[in-house]
PDB file of C-alpha atoms in Angstrom:
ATOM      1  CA  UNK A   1      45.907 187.144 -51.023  1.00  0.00           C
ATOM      2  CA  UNK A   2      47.793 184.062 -52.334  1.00  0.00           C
ATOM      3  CA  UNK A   3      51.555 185.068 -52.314  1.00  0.00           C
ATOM      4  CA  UNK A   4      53.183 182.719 -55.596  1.00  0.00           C
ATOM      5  CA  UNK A   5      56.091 182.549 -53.512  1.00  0.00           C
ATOM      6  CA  UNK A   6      58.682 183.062 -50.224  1.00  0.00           C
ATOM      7  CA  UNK A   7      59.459 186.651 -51.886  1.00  0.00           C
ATOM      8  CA  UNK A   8      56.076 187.366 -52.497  1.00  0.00           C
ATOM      9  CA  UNK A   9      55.330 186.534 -49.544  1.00  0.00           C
ATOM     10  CA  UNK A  10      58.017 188.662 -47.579  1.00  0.00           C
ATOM     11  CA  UNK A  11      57.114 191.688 -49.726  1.00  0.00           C
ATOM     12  CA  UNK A  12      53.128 191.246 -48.396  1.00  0.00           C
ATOM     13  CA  UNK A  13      54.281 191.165 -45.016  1.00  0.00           C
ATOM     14  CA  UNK A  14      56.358 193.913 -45.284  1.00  0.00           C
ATOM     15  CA  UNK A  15      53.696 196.017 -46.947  1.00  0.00           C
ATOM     16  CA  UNK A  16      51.757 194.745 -44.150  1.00  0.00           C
ATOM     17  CA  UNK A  17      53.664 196.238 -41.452  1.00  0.00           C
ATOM     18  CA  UNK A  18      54.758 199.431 -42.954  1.00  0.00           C
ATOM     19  CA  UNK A  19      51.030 200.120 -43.370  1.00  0.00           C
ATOM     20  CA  UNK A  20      49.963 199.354 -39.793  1.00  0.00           C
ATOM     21  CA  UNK A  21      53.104 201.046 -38.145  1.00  0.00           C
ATOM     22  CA  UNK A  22      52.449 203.708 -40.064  1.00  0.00           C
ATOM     23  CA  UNK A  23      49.205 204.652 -38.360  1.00  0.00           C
ATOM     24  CA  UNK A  24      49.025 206.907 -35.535  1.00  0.00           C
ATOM     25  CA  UNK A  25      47.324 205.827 -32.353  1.00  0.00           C
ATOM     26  CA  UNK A  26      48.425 202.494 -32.907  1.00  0.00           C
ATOM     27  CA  UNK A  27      48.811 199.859 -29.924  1.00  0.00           C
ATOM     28  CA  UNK A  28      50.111 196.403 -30.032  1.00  0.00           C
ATOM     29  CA  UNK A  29      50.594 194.415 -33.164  1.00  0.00           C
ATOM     30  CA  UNK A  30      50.851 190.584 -32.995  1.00  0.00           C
ATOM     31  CA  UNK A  31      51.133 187.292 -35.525  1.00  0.00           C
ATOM     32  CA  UNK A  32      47.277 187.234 -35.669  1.00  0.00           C
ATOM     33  CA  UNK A  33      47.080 190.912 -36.719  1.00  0.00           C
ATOM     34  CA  UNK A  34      49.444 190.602 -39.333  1.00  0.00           C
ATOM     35  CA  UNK A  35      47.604 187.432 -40.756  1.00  0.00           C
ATOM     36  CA  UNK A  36      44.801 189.101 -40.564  1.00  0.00           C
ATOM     37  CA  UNK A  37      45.629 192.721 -42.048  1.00  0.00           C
ATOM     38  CA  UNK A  38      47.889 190.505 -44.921  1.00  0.00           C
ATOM     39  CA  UNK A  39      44.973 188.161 -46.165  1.00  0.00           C
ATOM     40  CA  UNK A  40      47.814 185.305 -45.158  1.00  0.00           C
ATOM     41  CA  UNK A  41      47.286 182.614 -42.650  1.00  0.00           C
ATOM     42  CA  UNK A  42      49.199 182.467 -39.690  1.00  0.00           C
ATOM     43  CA  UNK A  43      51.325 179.242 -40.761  1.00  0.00           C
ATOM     44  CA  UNK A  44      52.409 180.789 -43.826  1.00  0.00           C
ATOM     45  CA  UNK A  45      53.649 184.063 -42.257  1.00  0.00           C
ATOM     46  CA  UNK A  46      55.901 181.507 -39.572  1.00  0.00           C
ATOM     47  CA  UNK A  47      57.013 178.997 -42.050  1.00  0.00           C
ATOM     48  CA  UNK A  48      58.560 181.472 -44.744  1.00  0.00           C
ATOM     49  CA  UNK A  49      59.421 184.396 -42.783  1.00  0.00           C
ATOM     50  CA  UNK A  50      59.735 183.238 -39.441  1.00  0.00           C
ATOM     51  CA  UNK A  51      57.804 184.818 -35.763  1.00  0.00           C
ATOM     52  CA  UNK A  52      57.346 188.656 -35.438  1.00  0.00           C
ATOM     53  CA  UNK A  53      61.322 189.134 -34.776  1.00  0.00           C
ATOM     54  CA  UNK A  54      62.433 187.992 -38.167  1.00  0.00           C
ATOM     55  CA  UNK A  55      59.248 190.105 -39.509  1.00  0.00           C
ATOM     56  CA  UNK A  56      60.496 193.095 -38.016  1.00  0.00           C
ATOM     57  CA  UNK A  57      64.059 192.318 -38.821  1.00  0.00           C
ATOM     58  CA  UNK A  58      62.909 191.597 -42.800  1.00  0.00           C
ATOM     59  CA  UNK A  59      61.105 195.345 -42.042  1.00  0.00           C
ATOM     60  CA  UNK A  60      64.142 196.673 -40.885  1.00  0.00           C
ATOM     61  CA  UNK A  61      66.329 195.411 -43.281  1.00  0.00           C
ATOM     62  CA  UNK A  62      64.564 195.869 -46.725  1.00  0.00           C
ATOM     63  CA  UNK A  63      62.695 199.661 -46.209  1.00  0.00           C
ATOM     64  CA  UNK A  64      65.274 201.282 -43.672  1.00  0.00           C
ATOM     65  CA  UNK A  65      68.671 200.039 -44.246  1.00  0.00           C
ATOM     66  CA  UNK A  66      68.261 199.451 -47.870  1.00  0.00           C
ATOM     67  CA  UNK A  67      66.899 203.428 -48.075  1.00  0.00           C
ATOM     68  CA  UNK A  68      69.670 204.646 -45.729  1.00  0.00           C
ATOM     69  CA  UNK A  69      72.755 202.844 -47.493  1.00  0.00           C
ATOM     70  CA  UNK A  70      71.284 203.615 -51.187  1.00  0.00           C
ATOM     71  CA  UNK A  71      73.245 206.743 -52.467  1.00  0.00           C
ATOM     72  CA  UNK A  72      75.554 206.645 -49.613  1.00  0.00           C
ATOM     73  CA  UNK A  73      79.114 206.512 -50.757  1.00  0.00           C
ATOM     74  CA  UNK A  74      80.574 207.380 -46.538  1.00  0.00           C
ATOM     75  CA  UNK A  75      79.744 206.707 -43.229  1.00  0.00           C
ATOM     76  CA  UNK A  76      78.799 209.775 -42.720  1.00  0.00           C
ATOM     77  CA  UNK A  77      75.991 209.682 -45.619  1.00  0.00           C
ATOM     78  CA  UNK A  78      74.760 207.140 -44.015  1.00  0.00           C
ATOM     79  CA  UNK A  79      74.341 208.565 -40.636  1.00  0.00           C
ATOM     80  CA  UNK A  80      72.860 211.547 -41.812  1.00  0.00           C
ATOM     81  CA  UNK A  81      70.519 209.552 -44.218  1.00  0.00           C
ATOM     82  CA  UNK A  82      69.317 207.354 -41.052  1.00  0.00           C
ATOM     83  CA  UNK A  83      68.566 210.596 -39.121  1.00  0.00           C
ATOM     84  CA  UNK A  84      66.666 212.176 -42.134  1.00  0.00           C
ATOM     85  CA  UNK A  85      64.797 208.688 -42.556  1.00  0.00           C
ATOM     86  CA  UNK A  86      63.420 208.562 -39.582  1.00  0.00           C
ATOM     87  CA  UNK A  87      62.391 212.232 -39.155  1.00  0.00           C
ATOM     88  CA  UNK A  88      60.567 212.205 -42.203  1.00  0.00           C
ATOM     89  CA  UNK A  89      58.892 208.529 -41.103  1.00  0.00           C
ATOM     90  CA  UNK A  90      58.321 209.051 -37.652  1.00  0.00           C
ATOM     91  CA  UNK A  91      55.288 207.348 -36.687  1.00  0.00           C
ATOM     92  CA  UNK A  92      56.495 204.365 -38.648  1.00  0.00           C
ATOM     93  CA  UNK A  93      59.814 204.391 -37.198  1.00  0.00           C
ATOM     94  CA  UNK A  94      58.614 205.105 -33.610  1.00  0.00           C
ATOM     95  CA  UNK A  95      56.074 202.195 -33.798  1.00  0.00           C
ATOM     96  CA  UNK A  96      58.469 200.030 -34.810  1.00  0.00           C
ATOM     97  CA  UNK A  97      61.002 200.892 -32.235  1.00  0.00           C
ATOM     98  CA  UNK A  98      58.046 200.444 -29.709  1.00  0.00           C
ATOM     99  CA  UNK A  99      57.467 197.234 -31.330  1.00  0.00           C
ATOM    100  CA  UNK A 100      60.627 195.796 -31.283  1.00  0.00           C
ATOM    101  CA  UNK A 101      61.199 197.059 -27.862  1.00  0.00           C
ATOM    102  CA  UNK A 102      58.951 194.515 -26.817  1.00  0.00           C
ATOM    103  CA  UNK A 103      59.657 191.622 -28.741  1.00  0.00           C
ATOM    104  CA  UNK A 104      62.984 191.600 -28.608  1.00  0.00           C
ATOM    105  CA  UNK A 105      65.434 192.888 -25.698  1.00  0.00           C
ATOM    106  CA  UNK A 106      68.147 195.595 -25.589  1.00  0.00           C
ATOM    107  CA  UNK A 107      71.173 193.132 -27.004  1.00  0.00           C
ATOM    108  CA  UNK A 108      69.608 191.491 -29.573  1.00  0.00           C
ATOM    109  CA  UNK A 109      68.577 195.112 -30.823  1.00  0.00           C
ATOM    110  CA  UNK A 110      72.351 195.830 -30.971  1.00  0.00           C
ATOM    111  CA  UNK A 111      73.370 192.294 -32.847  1.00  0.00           C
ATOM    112  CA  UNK A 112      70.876 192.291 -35.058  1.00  0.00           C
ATOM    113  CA  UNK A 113      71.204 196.030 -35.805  1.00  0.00           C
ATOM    114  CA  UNK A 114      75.289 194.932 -36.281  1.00  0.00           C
ATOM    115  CA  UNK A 115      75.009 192.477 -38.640  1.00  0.00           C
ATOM    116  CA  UNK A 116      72.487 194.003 -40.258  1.00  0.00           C
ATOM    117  CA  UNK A 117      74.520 196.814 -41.046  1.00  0.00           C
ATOM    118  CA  UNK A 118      77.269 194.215 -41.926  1.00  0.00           C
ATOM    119  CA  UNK A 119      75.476 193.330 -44.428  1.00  0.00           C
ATOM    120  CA  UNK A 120      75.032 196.857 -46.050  1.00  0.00           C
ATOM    121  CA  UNK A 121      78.505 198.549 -44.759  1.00  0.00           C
ATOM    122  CA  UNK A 122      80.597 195.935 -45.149  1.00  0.00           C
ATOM    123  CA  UNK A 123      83.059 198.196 -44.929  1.00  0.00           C
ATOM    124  CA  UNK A 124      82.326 199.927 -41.895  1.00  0.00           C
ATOM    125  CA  UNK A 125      84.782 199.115 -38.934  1.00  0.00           C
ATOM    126  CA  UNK A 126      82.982 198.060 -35.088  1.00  0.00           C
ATOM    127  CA  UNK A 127      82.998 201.677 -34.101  1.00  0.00           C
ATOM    128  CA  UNK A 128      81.193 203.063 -37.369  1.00  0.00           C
ATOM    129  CA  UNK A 129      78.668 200.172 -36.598  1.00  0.00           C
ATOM    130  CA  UNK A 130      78.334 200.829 -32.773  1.00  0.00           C
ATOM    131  CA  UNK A 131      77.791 204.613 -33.512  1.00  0.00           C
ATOM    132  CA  UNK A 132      74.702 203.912 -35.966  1.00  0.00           C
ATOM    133  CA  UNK A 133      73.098 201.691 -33.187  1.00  0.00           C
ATOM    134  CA  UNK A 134      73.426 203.709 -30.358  1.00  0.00           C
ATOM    135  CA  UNK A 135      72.482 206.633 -32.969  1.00  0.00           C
ATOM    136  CA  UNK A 136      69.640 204.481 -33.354  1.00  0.00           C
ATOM    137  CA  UNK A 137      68.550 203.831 -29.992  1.00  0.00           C
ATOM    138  CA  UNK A 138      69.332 207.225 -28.667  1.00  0.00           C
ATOM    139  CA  UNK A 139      66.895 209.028 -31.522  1.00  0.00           C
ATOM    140  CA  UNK A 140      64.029 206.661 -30.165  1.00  0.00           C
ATOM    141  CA  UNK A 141      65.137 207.130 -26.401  1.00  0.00           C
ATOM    142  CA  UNK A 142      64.939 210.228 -26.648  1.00  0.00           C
ATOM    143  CA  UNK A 143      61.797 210.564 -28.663  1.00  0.00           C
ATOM    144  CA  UNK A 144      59.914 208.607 -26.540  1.00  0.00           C
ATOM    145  CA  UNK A 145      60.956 210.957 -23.272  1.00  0.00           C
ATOM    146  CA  UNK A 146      59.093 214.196 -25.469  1.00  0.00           C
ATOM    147  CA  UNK A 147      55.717 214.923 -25.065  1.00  0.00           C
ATOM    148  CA  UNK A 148      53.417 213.388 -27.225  1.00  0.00           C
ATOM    149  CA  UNK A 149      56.350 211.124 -29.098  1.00  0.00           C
ATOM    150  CA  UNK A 150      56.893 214.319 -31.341  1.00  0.00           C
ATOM    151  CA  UNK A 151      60.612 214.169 -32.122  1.00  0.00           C
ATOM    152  CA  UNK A 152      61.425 217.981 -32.857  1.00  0.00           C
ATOM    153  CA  UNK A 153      64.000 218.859 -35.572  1.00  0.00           C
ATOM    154  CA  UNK A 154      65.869 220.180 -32.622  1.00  0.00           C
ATOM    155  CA  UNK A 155      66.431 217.361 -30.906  1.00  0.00           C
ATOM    156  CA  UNK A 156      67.165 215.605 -34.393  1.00  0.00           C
ATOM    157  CA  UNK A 157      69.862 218.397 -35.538  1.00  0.00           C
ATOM    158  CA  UNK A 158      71.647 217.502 -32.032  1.00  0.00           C
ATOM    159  CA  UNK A 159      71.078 213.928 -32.454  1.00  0.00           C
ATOM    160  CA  UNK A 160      72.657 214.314 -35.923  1.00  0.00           C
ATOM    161  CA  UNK A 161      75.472 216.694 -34.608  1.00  0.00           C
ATOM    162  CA  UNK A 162      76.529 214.368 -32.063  1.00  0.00           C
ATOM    163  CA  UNK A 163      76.942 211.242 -33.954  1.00  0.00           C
ATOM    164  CA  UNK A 164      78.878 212.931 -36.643  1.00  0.00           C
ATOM    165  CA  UNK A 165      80.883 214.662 -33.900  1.00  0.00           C
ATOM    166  CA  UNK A 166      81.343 211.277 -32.590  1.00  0.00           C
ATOM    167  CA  UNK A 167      82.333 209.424 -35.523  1.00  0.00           C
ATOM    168  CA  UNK A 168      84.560 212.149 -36.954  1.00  0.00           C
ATOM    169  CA  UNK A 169      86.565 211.910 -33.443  1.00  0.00           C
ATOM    170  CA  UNK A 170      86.709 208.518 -34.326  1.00  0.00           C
ATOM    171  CA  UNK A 171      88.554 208.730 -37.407  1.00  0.00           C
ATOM    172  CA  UNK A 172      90.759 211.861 -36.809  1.00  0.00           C
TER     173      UNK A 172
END
């Protein structure tokens, strides 16, 4: 595939990953894999979108957060959007936890996950933000501690309860 240009690009690669993350079973995923699962060579994929963190961050940013904040008109709707997002996407969302796990550590997880949600809740105060990453984190945490990665709707109900326990402690 010959991507016309740096959005068509970035929408390939994106396609790209959601696909492969989306598998069950699946491993590792690397540069090379993307390159080759895209039809794009290597080169392209680092000069316009950047190495696998910016992939994964363009992931994150343009299917989660843009699906989580659409429709949301609180805090709340967005926490509760997030934790129905990735129960109904698990495998996807628990690959690319694994994934970025990996590639990149525990604090840039929490900066990029802040100004990522900057950028979508601008009007979400450091607490709001902090709450939605450690919701985050925690959901995968705890998945990945369950047998067989299966992330019951038990465990996401009390997820869900806590964080909006949390945050509406927060604001009262």
């Amino acid at each position: 595939m010959e991507p016309k240009s740096l959005n068509d690009t970035k929408n390939c690669v994106i396609q790209t990953v959601c696909n492969i993350l989306s598998a069950p079973g699946f491993e590792r995923f690397t540069v090379y894999d993307l390159s080759n699962e895209s039809k794009l060579d290597m080169l392209t994929i680092y000069t316009e979108i950047g190495f696998m963190e910016d992939v994964y961050k363009a992931v994150f940013e343009e299917v989660i957060l843009k699906k989580v904040t659409e429709n949301s008109e609180t805090f709340e709707d967005v926490i509760n959007n997030f934790i129905n997002y990735v129960s109904e996407n698990k495998t996807f969302c628990l690959n690319l936890y694994k994934q970025t796990e990996e590639v990149i550590r525990f604090k840039k997880v929490i900066e990029l996950l802040n100004d990522l949600i900057l950028d979508y809740c601008e009007n979400t105060d450091s607490k709001e933000r902090l709450y939605l990453i450690v919701g985050y984190i925690r959901i995968f945490q705890q998945w990945s501690t369950e047998r067989y990665y299966i992330l019951s709707n038990e465990v996401i109900e009390e997820i869900r309860k806590q964080l909006l326990l949390n945050h509406r402690e927060i604001l009262d």
